[in-house]
Amino acid sequence: MNIDEATPAAMNGTAEPSSTDTGAPPSMGPSSSNKNFSSGTMGTTGGTTGASQPASSGRTPSEDRSSTESANASDMPSHLPKPLMGSAGGQLPKSSRLPMYFGVAESNGRRNYMQDRHLLMEDFQPSKGAALKERCPEVRSLAGVFDGHKRHEPAETAAKRLPELLANEPAVFGPAKQTSSDEVFAAIKRTFRQLDDEIIEEATQCDIADCQFGGSTAVIALRIGNVMYIAHCGDSGAVMACTSYDLHFPLRLTTDHKPNRADEHARIQAANGNIDEQHNRVVSEPKPHNGRVTLLSMSRCLGDPQFKEKDKDVVDCTPEMRRVELQPGDFAIVLATDGLWDVLSDTEVVTVLQKVRDQREAIDEETSKSGAEALVQQALRKGTVDNVTAVVLMMDWPEP
């Protein structure tokens, strides 16, 4: 995560603003590679395991492969793939209880602190106060990754409060056949906005000047039966690993929110925001207590009140969202912070996961855990500087 500070005068020079993130490189020897490394698992029940190879998918690397929608169709970015419905690769389990296993791993990287947070909920249930007309039979699960900057508290609040807020949304828990994607998208959008308000309120209540700044990215995966809803703001991202016959390939599910992305650049300018074009940063107004400005490397995130004004946010919290119908051959979804994506390509991520699958006789929670660990270790070997967190959701399709 890149967040810098500089004086307005310094920005007129040619020197790169110095980052507030510093730390010594970790030792990469075998005995110390796990020094700042931790992992965990979580599994979703509901089927047998043991398929050593995923079924062949109807997806191909050269075509648009998933349904993409936004809370408002007119807001759909032009860079995202157009909808593709249906599958040529097999039948979905009729029970909508496709076994899915969750694993997570994380590392400080070269930092002496950890600002990433995550959430894993294999059985995501509505709150007691949710106004449900009818209880749905489909399994619900929720996973997320949050990358804090300046402070860890915004990411911690996001990981704790997002599921609590989303659990109040009836659209998320109603019968899938009677609930439109637009209703689910609207529920997620409301949740992100409520969460943003809470993080900003926490910052404004802090008496220490530096506590009034900071924010977090967010990328979540909400499972409703055999449909995944992906939502993100910032530069934490998601990729799906797919198989078509003997070909393994990635499907990118998110596009980073950066100031130099054409649509984001135009939005920031329309909000009268300032952009440091040389360093690809959004520039805040000078801080009242020291006159310094904040340079933010992303154009959307939760928190960061210095970039937000009522009804005219320079840095927006509105998530981009995508609906993906799972197909046989879709064997994993990865949610990760930029500490992973900065050093690993999408194709490398799929290759690492496929090697892990090939080494195991069955697909289970240990496979997902091993996949997440392998991704983080590979990011460390490739020299990642930042905190890195990887959540792996691995599917176990029945034999065709």
mmCIF file of C-alpha atoms in Angstrom:
data_model
loop_
_atom_site.group_PDB
_atom_site.id
_atom_site.type_symbol
_atom_site.label_atom_id
_atom_site.label_comp_id
_atom_site.label_asym_id
_atom_site.label_seq_id
_atom_site.Cartn_x
_atom_site.Cartn_y
_atom_site.Cartn_z
ATOM 1 C CA MET A 1 0.000 0.000 0.000
ATOM 2 C CA ASN A 2 1.453 3.363 -1.012
ATOM 3 C CA ILE A 3 0.539 6.461 0.942
ATOM 4 C CA ASP A 4 3.030 9.303 1.051
ATOM 5 C CA GLU A 5 3.303 12.712 2.636
ATOM 6 C CA ALA A 6 4.987 15.812 1.266
ATOM 7 C CA THR A 7 4.902 19.553 1.640
ATOM 8 C CA PRO A 8 3.229 21.439 -1.217
ATOM 9 C CA ALA A 9 6.571 23.106 -1.964
ATOM 10 C CA ALA A 10 8.345 19.767 -2.264
ATOM 11 C CA MET A 11 5.851 18.623 -4.883
ATOM 12 C CA ASN A 12 7.093 21.325 -7.234
ATOM 13 C CA GLY A 13 10.487 19.624 -7.380
ATOM 14 C CA THR A 14 11.503 16.471 -9.162
ATOM 15 C CA ALA A 15 12.224 14.301 -6.138
ATOM 16 C CA GLU A 16 9.930 11.339 -5.460
ATOM 17 C CA PRO A 17 7.979 11.891 -2.224
ATOM 18 C CA SER A 18 9.330 9.650 0.513
ATOM 19 C CA SER A 19 7.020 6.859 1.622
ATOM 20 C CA THR A 20 6.018 6.507 5.243
ATOM 21 C CA ASP A 21 6.285 2.705 4.822
ATOM 22 C CA THR A 22 9.798 1.533 5.684
ATOM 23 C CA GLY A 23 11.409 -1.605 6.977
ATOM 24 C CA ALA A 24 14.314 -3.988 6.647
ATOM 25 C CA PRO A 25 14.253 -6.840 4.089
ATOM 26 C CA PRO A 26 13.308 -10.165 5.658
ATOM 27 C CA SER A 27 15.691 -13.091 5.644
ATOM 28 C CA MET A 28 14.720 -15.542 2.918
ATOM 29 C CA GLY A 29 16.584 -18.546 4.320
ATOM 30 C CA PRO A 30 14.633 -21.774 4.838
ATOM 31 C CA SER A 31 14.690 -21.490 8.617
ATOM 32 C CA SER A 32 13.304 -17.951 8.685
ATOM 33 C CA SER A 33 10.971 -17.770 5.703
ATOM 34 C CA ASN A 34 7.953 -18.073 7.990
ATOM 35 C CA LYS A 35 9.131 -15.521 10.533
ATOM 36 C CA ASN A 36 6.282 -13.097 9.823
ATOM 37 C CA PHE A 37 4.010 -15.655 8.202
ATOM 38 C CA SER A 38 0.708 -17.082 9.386
ATOM 39 C CA SER A 39 -2.135 -18.997 7.816
ATOM 40 C CA GLY A 40 -5.512 -20.530 8.543
ATOM 41 C CA THR A 41 -8.339 -22.488 7.002
ATOM 42 C CA MET A 42 -12.074 -22.705 6.874
ATOM 43 C CA GLY A 43 -14.191 -25.216 4.991
ATOM 44 C CA THR A 44 -17.755 -25.302 3.693
ATOM 45 C CA THR A 45 -19.443 -28.655 4.116
ATOM 46 C CA GLY A 46 -21.874 -30.287 1.774
ATOM 47 C CA GLY A 47 -20.261 -32.880 -0.469
ATOM 48 C CA THR A 48 -17.492 -35.372 -1.001
ATOM 49 C CA THR A 49 -13.910 -34.489 -1.832
ATOM 50 C CA GLY A 50 -11.271 -36.090 -3.940
ATOM 51 C CA ALA A 51 -11.347 -34.784 -7.509
ATOM 52 C CA SER A 52 -7.658 -34.493 -8.342
ATOM 53 C CA GLN A 53 -8.363 -32.508 -11.492
ATOM 54 C CA PRO A 54 -11.096 -29.929 -12.003
ATOM 55 C CA ALA A 55 -13.776 -30.575 -14.581
ATOM 56 C CA SER A 56 -13.298 -28.862 -17.916
ATOM 57 C CA SER A 57 -14.995 -25.485 -18.030
ATOM 58 C CA GLY A 58 -17.036 -23.874 -20.760
ATOM 59 C CA ARG A 59 -14.810 -20.811 -20.346
ATOM 60 C CA THR A 60 -11.918 -20.063 -22.673
ATOM 61 C CA PRO A 61 -9.080 -17.565 -22.191
ATOM 62 C CA SER A 62 -9.982 -15.566 -25.282
ATOM 63 C CA GLU A 63 -13.645 -14.828 -24.598
ATOM 64 C CA ASP A 64 -15.648 -12.725 -22.169
ATOM 65 C CA ARG A 65 -16.357 -15.186 -19.406
ATOM 66 C CA SER A 66 -18.470 -13.742 -16.599
ATOM 67 C CA SER A 67 -21.513 -11.652 -15.984
ATOM 68 C CA THR A 68 -20.595 -8.096 -15.084
ATOM 69 C CA GLU A 69 -23.091 -5.743 -13.552
ATOM 70 C CA SER A 70 -23.079 -2.623 -11.438
ATOM 71 C CA ALA A 71 -25.595 -1.187 -9.029
ATOM 72 C CA ASN A 72 -26.720 0.955 -11.934
ATOM 73 C CA ALA A 73 -26.322 -0.341 -15.476
ATOM 74 C CA SER A 74 -25.533 3.145 -16.750
ATOM 75 C CA ASP A 75 -22.524 3.207 -14.395
ATOM 76 C CA MET A 76 -20.989 0.041 -15.835
ATOM 77 C CA PRO A 77 -17.354 0.758 -16.777
ATOM 78 C CA SER A 78 -16.575 0.111 -20.428
ATOM 79 C CA HIS A 79 -13.343 -1.753 -19.611
ATOM 80 C CA LEU A 80 -15.163 -4.696 -17.989
ATOM 81 C CA PRO A 81 -16.316 -7.774 -19.957
ATOM 82 C CA LYS A 82 -19.893 -7.966 -21.182
ATOM 83 C CA PRO A 83 -22.229 -10.595 -19.717
ATOM 84 C CA LEU A 84 -21.949 -14.216 -20.791
ATOM 85 C CA MET A 85 -24.557 -16.597 -19.443
ATOM 86 C CA GLY A 86 -24.617 -20.372 -19.371
ATOM 87 C CA SER A 87 -21.951 -23.065 -19.450
ATOM 88 C CA ALA A 88 -20.840 -25.689 -21.916
ATOM 89 C CA GLY A 89 -18.672 -27.494 -19.396
ATOM 90 C CA GLY A 90 -20.985 -29.547 -17.190
ATOM 91 C CA GLN A 91 -23.906 -29.499 -14.788
ATOM 92 C CA LEU A 92 -24.052 -27.589 -11.518
ATOM 93 C CA PRO A 93 -24.861 -29.612 -8.402
ATOM 94 C CA LYS A 94 -28.632 -29.335 -8.010
ATOM 95 C CA SER A 95 -28.362 -28.818 -4.260
ATOM 96 C CA SER A 96 -26.290 -25.644 -4.670
ATOM 97 C CA ARG A 97 -24.038 -27.189 -2.024
ATOM 98 C CA LEU A 98 -20.874 -27.247 -4.105
ATOM 99 C CA PRO A 99 -18.076 -27.958 -1.618
ATOM 100 C CA MET A 100 -15.925 -24.850 -1.193
ATOM 101 C CA TYR A 101 -12.939 -24.603 1.108
ATOM 102 C CA PHE A 102 -11.326 -21.471 2.501
ATOM 103 C CA GLY A 103 -7.663 -20.876 3.316
ATOM 104 C CA VAL A 104 -5.719 -17.768 4.293
ATOM 105 C CA ALA A 105 -2.065 -16.823 4.684
ATOM 106 C CA GLU A 106 -0.370 -13.540 5.457
ATOM 107 C CA SER A 107 3.056 -11.999 6.009
ATOM 108 C CA ASN A 108 4.446 -8.642 7.074
ATOM 109 C CA GLY A 109 6.742 -8.692 4.035
ATOM 110 C CA ARG A 110 9.498 -6.154 4.694
ATOM 111 C CA ARG A 111 7.434 -4.120 7.133
ATOM 112 C CA ASN A 112 7.784 -4.152 10.894
ATOM 113 C CA TYR A 113 4.000 -3.847 11.216
ATOM 114 C CA MET A 114 0.888 -5.497 9.780
ATOM 115 C CA GLN A 115 -2.000 -3.405 8.450
ATOM 116 C CA ASP A 116 -3.814 -6.102 6.432
ATOM 117 C CA ARG A 117 -6.934 -7.744 7.809
ATOM 118 C CA HIS A 118 -9.251 -10.463 6.458
ATOM 119 C CA LEU A 119 -12.567 -12.164 7.147
ATOM 120 C CA LEU A 120 -13.746 -15.710 6.478
ATOM 121 C CA MET A 121 -17.316 -16.846 7.166
ATOM 122 C CA GLU A 122 -18.188 -20.270 5.782
ATOM 123 C CA ASP A 123 -21.785 -20.018 7.015
ATOM 124 C CA PHE A 124 -22.876 -16.407 6.641
ATOM 125 C CA GLN A 125 -26.161 -15.911 8.482
ATOM 126 C CA PRO A 126 -28.585 -12.955 8.629
ATOM 127 C CA SER A 127 -28.751 -10.842 11.754
ATOM 128 C CA LYS A 128 -31.607 -11.493 14.159
ATOM 129 C CA GLY A 129 -33.146 -8.168 13.189
ATOM 130 C CA ALA A 130 -33.105 -8.745 9.423
ATOM 131 C CA ALA A 131 -36.629 -8.495 7.950
ATOM 132 C CA LEU A 132 -36.771 -11.746 5.985
ATOM 133 C CA LYS A 133 -39.997 -12.681 4.223
ATOM 134 C CA GLU A 134 -38.741 -16.185 3.507
ATOM 135 C CA ARG A 135 -35.627 -18.103 4.567
ATOM 136 C CA CYS A 136 -33.458 -19.165 1.652
ATOM 137 C CA PRO A 137 -32.110 -22.711 1.246
ATOM 138 C CA GLU A 138 -28.920 -21.734 -0.614
ATOM 139 C CA VAL A 139 -25.620 -21.685 1.249
ATOM 140 C CA ARG A 140 -24.165 -18.243 1.963
ATOM 141 C CA SER A 141 -20.473 -17.617 2.571
ATOM 142 C CA LEU A 142 -18.423 -14.437 2.851
ATOM 143 C CA ALA A 143 -14.706 -13.731 2.515
ATOM 144 C CA GLY A 144 -12.787 -10.477 2.342
ATOM 145 C CA VAL A 145 -9.371 -8.840 2.392
ATOM 146 C CA PHE A 146 -8.678 -5.310 3.638
ATOM 147 C CA ASP A 147 -5.415 -3.391 3.273
ATOM 148 C CA GLY A 148 -5.090 -0.509 5.714
ATOM 149 C CA HIS A 149 -2.884 2.493 5.107
ATOM 150 C CA LYS A 150 -1.532 5.021 7.578
ATOM 151 C CA ARG A 151 -3.104 2.950 10.388
ATOM 152 C CA HIS A 152 -4.405 -0.589 10.843
ATOM 153 C CA GLU A 153 -7.661 0.479 12.524
ATOM 154 C CA PRO A 154 -9.648 1.211 9.315
ATOM 155 C CA ALA A 155 -8.933 -2.294 7.977
ATOM 156 C CA GLU A 156 -9.752 -3.821 11.349
ATOM 157 C CA THR A 157 -13.068 -1.982 11.505
ATOM 158 C CA ALA A 158 -13.868 -3.041 7.941
ATOM 159 C CA ALA A 159 -13.192 -6.727 8.628
ATOM 160 C CA LYS A 160 -15.347 -6.655 11.767
ATOM 161 C CA ARG A 161 -18.229 -4.442 10.704
ATOM 162 C CA LEU A 162 -18.765 -5.345 7.044
ATOM 163 C CA PRO A 163 -20.337 -8.754 7.775
ATOM 164 C CA GLU A 164 -22.407 -7.260 10.594
ATOM 165 C CA LEU A 165 -23.793 -4.566 8.298
ATOM 166 C CA LEU A 166 -24.333 -6.889 5.337
ATOM 167 C CA ALA A 167 -26.166 -9.347 7.606
ATOM 168 C CA ASN A 168 -28.940 -6.743 7.944
ATOM 169 C CA GLU A 169 -29.674 -6.780 4.201
ATOM 170 C CA PRO A 170 -32.711 -8.967 3.347
ATOM 171 C CA ALA A 171 -31.752 -9.120 -0.341
ATOM 172 C CA VAL A 172 -28.642 -11.105 0.534
ATOM 173 C CA PHE A 173 -30.637 -13.816 2.303
ATOM 174 C CA GLY A 174 -33.856 -14.088 0.301
ATOM 175 C CA PRO A 175 -34.552 -16.981 -2.103
ATOM 176 C CA ALA A 176 -32.063 -16.656 -4.954
ATOM 177 C CA LYS A 177 -34.694 -17.159 -7.656
ATOM 178 C CA GLN A 178 -36.768 -14.289 -6.266
ATOM 179 C CA THR A 179 -33.875 -11.857 -5.722
ATOM 180 C CA SER A 180 -32.376 -9.869 -8.580
ATOM 181 C CA SER A 181 -28.682 -9.156 -8.934
ATOM 182 C CA ASP A 182 -29.463 -5.454 -8.774
ATOM 183 C CA GLU A 183 -30.947 -5.929 -5.290
ATOM 184 C CA VAL A 184 -27.806 -7.703 -4.092
ATOM 185 C CA PHE A 185 -25.574 -5.059 -5.684
ATOM 186 C CA ALA A 186 -27.583 -2.304 -3.996
ATOM 187 C CA ALA A 187 -27.237 -4.078 -0.630
ATOM 188 C CA ILE A 188 -23.464 -4.339 -1.018
ATOM 189 C CA LYS A 189 -23.227 -0.708 -2.081
ATOM 190 C CA ARG A 190 -25.208 0.415 0.985
ATOM 191 C CA THR A 191 -22.961 -1.672 3.201
ATOM 192 C CA PHE A 192 -19.792 -0.083 1.799
ATOM 193 C CA ARG A 193 -21.214 3.407 2.306
ATOM 194 C CA GLN A 194 -22.292 2.657 5.884
ATOM 195 C CA LEU A 195 -18.871 1.198 6.586
ATOM 196 C CA ASP A 196 -17.154 4.247 5.106
ATOM 197 C CA ASP A 197 -19.248 6.533 7.316
ATOM 198 C CA GLU A 198 -18.310 4.542 10.418
ATOM 199 C CA ILE A 199 -14.580 4.565 9.641
ATOM 200 C CA ILE A 200 -14.642 8.317 9.028
ATOM 201 C CA GLU A 201 -16.638 8.883 12.223
ATOM 202 C CA GLU A 202 -14.059 6.895 14.199
ATOM 203 C CA ALA A 203 -11.289 9.053 12.717
ATOM 204 C CA THR A 204 -13.008 12.332 13.551
ATOM 205 C CA GLN A 205 -13.528 11.202 17.164
ATOM 206 C CA CYS A 206 -9.791 10.671 17.651
ATOM 207 C CA ASP A 207 -7.956 13.367 19.625
ATOM 208 C CA ILE A 208 -4.552 12.616 18.071
ATOM 209 C CA ALA A 209 -4.040 14.487 14.780
ATOM 210 C CA ASP A 210 -2.504 11.571 12.870
ATOM 211 C CA CYS A 211 -5.398 9.289 13.899
ATOM 212 C CA GLN A 212 -7.748 11.485 11.874
ATOM 213 C CA PHE A 213 -6.225 10.159 8.658
ATOM 214 C CA GLY A 214 -5.972 6.758 7.048
ATOM 215 C CA GLY A 215 -8.217 4.272 5.302
ATOM 216 C CA SER A 216 -8.446 0.801 3.817
ATOM 217 C CA THR A 217 -9.050 -1.047 0.589
ATOM 218 C CA ALA A 218 -11.679 -3.784 0.435
ATOM 219 C CA VAL A 219 -12.311 -6.779 -1.783
ATOM 220 C CA ILE A 220 -15.017 -9.271 -0.841
ATOM 221 C CA ALA A 221 -16.540 -12.432 -2.264
ATOM 222 C CA LEU A 222 -20.145 -13.205 -1.317
ATOM 223 C CA ARG A 223 -21.361 -16.679 -2.201
ATOM 224 C CA ILE A 224 -25.070 -17.277 -2.762
ATOM 225 C CA GLY A 225 -25.509 -20.878 -3.859
ATOM 226 C CA ASN A 226 -23.363 -21.312 -6.964
ATOM 227 C CA VAL A 227 -23.146 -17.586 -7.671
ATOM 228 C CA MET A 228 -20.308 -15.363 -6.478
ATOM 229 C CA TYR A 229 -20.666 -11.622 -6.005
ATOM 230 C CA ILE A 230 -17.309 -9.832 -6.079
ATOM 231 C CA ALA A 231 -17.047 -6.240 -4.854
ATOM 232 C CA HIS A 232 -13.992 -4.060 -4.372
ATOM 233 C CA CYS A 233 -12.681 -0.565 -3.876
ATOM 234 C CA GLY A 234 -8.986 0.249 -4.031
ATOM 235 C CA ASP A 235 -6.120 -1.924 -5.244
ATOM 236 C CA SER A 236 -6.782 -5.200 -3.448
ATOM 237 C CA GLY A 237 -7.976 -7.568 -6.142
ATOM 238 C CA ALA A 238 -9.554 -10.881 -7.085
ATOM 239 C CA VAL A 239 -8.749 -13.496 -9.711
ATOM 240 C CA MET A 240 -10.485 -16.767 -10.561
ATOM 241 C CA ALA A 241 -8.451 -19.792 -11.622
ATOM 242 C CA CYS A 242 -10.100 -21.708 -14.458
ATOM 243 C CA THR A 243 -9.454 -24.916 -16.376
ATOM 244 C CA SER A 244 -10.553 -25.729 -19.909
ATOM 245 C CA TYR A 245 -9.445 -29.218 -20.901
ATOM 246 C CA ASP A 246 -5.668 -29.168 -20.212
ATOM 247 C CA LEU A 247 -5.371 -25.375 -20.171
ATOM 248 C CA HIS A 248 -5.225 -23.452 -16.895
ATOM 249 C CA PHE A 249 -5.812 -19.707 -17.053
ATOM 250 C CA PRO A 250 -6.848 -16.722 -14.916
ATOM 251 C CA LEU A 251 -10.009 -14.659 -15.085
ATOM 252 C CA ARG A 252 -9.429 -11.213 -13.578
ATOM 253 C CA LEU A 253 -12.471 -10.232 -11.510
ATOM 254 C CA THR A 254 -11.395 -6.728 -10.461
ATOM 255 C CA THR A 255 -9.622 -3.722 -11.944
ATOM 256 C CA ASP A 256 -7.562 -1.571 -9.584
ATOM 257 C CA HIS A 257 -8.863 1.884 -8.769
ATOM 258 C CA LYS A 258 -5.925 4.106 -9.702
ATOM 259 C CA PRO A 259 -5.792 7.850 -10.483
ATOM 260 C CA ASN A 260 -4.488 7.178 -14.004
ATOM 261 C CA ARG A 261 -7.394 4.875 -14.930
ATOM 262 C CA ALA A 262 -9.261 6.922 -17.520
ATOM 263 C CA ASP A 263 -12.697 6.807 -15.891
ATOM 264 C CA GLU A 264 -11.278 7.415 -12.413
ATOM 265 C CA HIS A 265 -9.114 10.291 -13.652
ATOM 266 C CA ALA A 266 -12.184 11.955 -15.163
ATOM 267 C CA ARG A 267 -14.228 11.404 -11.990
ATOM 268 C CA ILE A 268 -11.538 12.960 -9.782
ATOM 269 C CA GLN A 269 -11.245 15.986 -12.045
ATOM 270 C CA ALA A 270 -15.038 16.402 -12.056
ATOM 271 C CA ALA A 271 -14.893 16.502 -8.238
ATOM 272 C CA ASN A 272 -12.225 19.240 -8.427
ATOM 273 C CA GLY A 273 -9.612 16.860 -7.056
ATOM 274 C CA ASN A 274 -5.872 17.185 -7.542
ATOM 275 C CA ILE A 275 -3.696 14.511 -9.148
ATOM 276 C CA ASP A 276 0.090 14.248 -9.060
ATOM 277 C CA GLU A 277 0.430 12.975 -12.625
ATOM 278 C CA GLN A 278 4.145 12.219 -12.294
ATOM 279 C CA HIS A 279 3.712 9.839 -9.375
ATOM 280 C CA ASN A 280 0.117 8.729 -10.088
ATOM 281 C CA ARG A 281 -1.239 9.942 -6.746
ATOM 282 C CA VAL A 282 -4.382 11.718 -5.587
ATOM 283 C CA VAL A 283 -3.356 14.836 -3.632
ATOM 284 C CA SER A 284 -5.239 15.994 -0.542
ATOM 285 C CA GLU A 285 -5.689 19.529 0.685
ATOM 286 C CA PRO A 286 -2.954 20.608 3.167
ATOM 287 C CA LYS A 287 -3.456 19.275 6.694
ATOM 288 C CA PRO A 288 -4.476 22.028 9.131
ATOM 289 C CA HIS A 289 -1.997 21.008 11.854
ATOM 290 C CA ASN A 290 1.183 20.827 9.755
ATOM 291 C CA GLY A 291 0.422 22.052 6.230
ATOM 292 C CA ARG A 292 1.447 18.763 4.640
ATOM 293 C CA VAL A 293 -0.524 16.999 1.928
ATOM 294 C CA THR A 294 -1.304 13.301 1.626
ATOM 295 C CA LEU A 295 -0.547 11.497 -1.630
ATOM 296 C CA LEU A 296 -2.758 8.442 -2.084
ATOM 297 C CA SER A 297 -1.969 5.763 -4.667
ATOM 298 C CA MET A 298 -5.602 4.716 -5.177
ATOM 299 C CA SER A 299 -8.717 6.547 -6.285
ATOM 300 C CA ARG A 300 -11.251 4.605 -4.184
ATOM 301 C CA CYS A 301 -11.091 3.299 -0.645
ATOM 302 C CA LEU A 302 -12.832 3.251 2.716
ATOM 303 C CA GLY A 303 -12.005 6.078 5.102
ATOM 304 C CA ASP A 304 -9.486 8.857 4.323
ATOM 305 C CA PRO A 305 -11.749 11.751 5.363
ATOM 306 C CA GLN A 306 -9.307 14.363 4.031
ATOM 307 C CA PHE A 307 -10.280 13.259 0.507
ATOM 308 C CA LYS A 308 -14.025 13.279 1.100
ATOM 309 C CA GLU A 309 -16.640 15.982 1.250
ATOM 310 C CA LYS A 310 -20.397 15.585 1.396
ATOM 311 C CA ASP A 311 -21.804 14.561 -2.014
ATOM 312 C CA LYS A 312 -18.462 15.209 -3.737
ATOM 313 C CA ASP A 313 -15.854 12.645 -2.773
ATOM 314 C CA VAL A 314 -12.523 12.966 -4.558
ATOM 315 C CA VAL A 315 -11.676 9.475 -3.311
ATOM 316 C CA ASP A 316 -14.836 7.376 -3.520
ATOM 317 C CA CYS A 317 -15.958 4.391 -1.448
ATOM 318 C CA THR A 318 -18.434 3.071 -4.053
ATOM 319 C CA PRO A 319 -17.469 -0.516 -4.930
ATOM 320 C CA GLU A 320 -17.334 -1.979 -8.401
ATOM 321 C CA MET A 321 -19.252 -5.246 -8.404
ATOM 322 C CA ARG A 322 -19.434 -8.382 -10.489
ATOM 323 C CA ARG A 323 -21.681 -11.429 -10.498
ATOM 324 C CA VAL A 324 -20.074 -14.716 -11.549
ATOM 325 C CA GLU A 325 -21.970 -17.966 -12.060
ATOM 326 C CA LEU A 326 -19.619 -20.768 -11.077
ATOM 327 C CA GLN A 327 -18.998 -23.397 -13.743
ATOM 328 C CA PRO A 328 -17.249 -26.761 -13.624
ATOM 329 C CA GLY A 329 -13.610 -25.970 -14.290
ATOM 330 C CA ASP A 330 -13.620 -22.854 -12.105
ATOM 331 C CA PHE A 331 -11.391 -24.291 -9.396
ATOM 332 C CA ALA A 332 -10.335 -21.374 -7.186
ATOM 333 C CA ILE A 333 -10.873 -17.705 -6.369
ATOM 334 C CA VAL A 334 -8.063 -15.632 -4.881
ATOM 335 C CA LEU A 335 -8.583 -12.420 -2.912
ATOM 336 C CA ALA A 336 -5.331 -10.636 -2.106
ATOM 337 C CA THR A 337 -3.753 -7.332 -1.173
ATOM 338 C CA ASP A 338 -1.400 -5.510 -3.509
ATOM 339 C CA GLY A 339 1.585 -7.016 -1.708
ATOM 340 C CA LEU A 340 0.845 -10.110 -3.791
ATOM 341 C CA TRP A 341 -0.363 -8.546 -7.048
ATOM 342 C CA ASP A 342 2.634 -6.182 -7.188
ATOM 343 C CA VAL A 343 5.005 -9.112 -7.735
ATOM 344 C CA LEU A 344 2.906 -11.980 -9.145
ATOM 345 C CA SER A 345 1.007 -12.007 -12.421
ATOM 346 C CA ASP A 346 -2.455 -13.539 -12.622
ATOM 347 C CA THR A 347 -1.012 -16.428 -14.635
ATOM 348 C CA GLU A 348 1.655 -17.076 -11.990
ATOM 349 C CA VAL A 349 -1.061 -17.216 -9.336
ATOM 350 C CA VAL A 350 -2.983 -19.873 -11.279
ATOM 351 C CA THR A 351 0.209 -21.874 -11.880
ATOM 352 C CA VAL A 352 1.030 -21.898 -8.161
ATOM 353 C CA LEU A 353 -2.479 -23.070 -7.239
ATOM 354 C CA GLN A 354 -2.527 -25.770 -9.900
ATOM 355 C CA LYS A 355 0.774 -27.166 -8.612
ATOM 356 C CA VAL A 356 -0.704 -27.329 -5.121
ATOM 357 C CA ARG A 357 -3.771 -29.177 -6.448
ATOM 358 C CA ASP A 358 -1.597 -31.639 -8.345
ATOM 359 C CA GLN A 359 0.315 -32.490 -5.169
ATOM 360 C CA ARG A 360 -2.784 -33.415 -3.177
ATOM 361 C CA GLU A 361 -5.099 -36.389 -3.528
ATOM 362 C CA ALA A 362 -8.218 -34.531 -2.398
ATOM 363 C CA ILE A 363 -9.551 -30.995 -2.423
ATOM 364 C CA ASP A 364 -10.197 -29.923 1.157
ATOM 365 C CA GLU A 365 -9.444 -27.154 3.632
ATOM 366 C CA GLU A 366 -5.772 -28.161 3.770
ATOM 367 C CA THR A 367 -5.526 -27.725 0.002
ATOM 368 C CA SER A 368 -6.873 -24.184 0.245
ATOM 369 C CA LYS A 369 -4.549 -23.441 3.158
ATOM 370 C CA SER A 370 -1.572 -24.812 1.228
ATOM 371 C CA GLY A 371 -2.557 -22.754 -1.804
ATOM 372 C CA ALA A 372 -2.688 -19.539 0.209
ATOM 373 C CA GLU A 373 0.642 -20.324 1.884
ATOM 374 C CA ALA A 374 2.281 -21.098 -1.457
ATOM 375 C CA LEU A 375 1.096 -17.788 -2.921
ATOM 376 C CA VAL A 376 2.424 -15.746 -0.014
ATOM 377 C CA GLN A 377 5.743 -17.599 -0.007
ATOM 378 C CA GLN A 378 6.092 -17.033 -3.755
ATOM 379 C CA ALA A 379 5.401 -13.321 -3.258
ATOM 380 C CA LEU A 380 8.140 -13.210 -0.602
ATOM 381 C CA ARG A 381 10.559 -14.983 -2.923
ATOM 382 C CA LYS A 382 9.748 -12.470 -5.641
ATOM 383 C CA GLY A 383 10.702 -9.647 -3.268
ATOM 384 C CA THR A 384 7.400 -8.164 -2.150
ATOM 385 C CA VAL A 385 7.947 -5.171 0.112
ATOM 386 C CA ASP A 386 4.430 -4.630 1.400
ATOM 387 C CA ASN A 387 2.250 -6.590 3.793
ATOM 388 C CA VAL A 388 0.687 -9.445 1.853
ATOM 389 C CA THR A 389 -2.513 -11.396 2.540
ATOM 390 C CA ALA A 390 -4.031 -14.086 0.327
ATOM 391 C CA VAL A 391 -7.411 -15.762 0.779
ATOM 392 C CA VAL A 392 -8.060 -18.825 -1.390
ATOM 393 C CA LEU A 393 -11.552 -20.218 -2.025
ATOM 394 C CA MET A 394 -11.165 -23.623 -3.654
ATOM 395 C CA MET A 395 -14.033 -25.534 -5.257
ATOM 396 C CA ASP A 396 -14.379 -29.327 -5.420
ATOM 397 C CA TRP A 397 -16.583 -30.173 -8.382
ATOM 398 C CA PRO A 398 -18.019 -33.705 -8.594
ATOM 399 C CA GLU A 399 -16.646 -36.001 -11.273
ATOM 400 C CA PRO A 400 -18.576 -35.592 -14.576
#
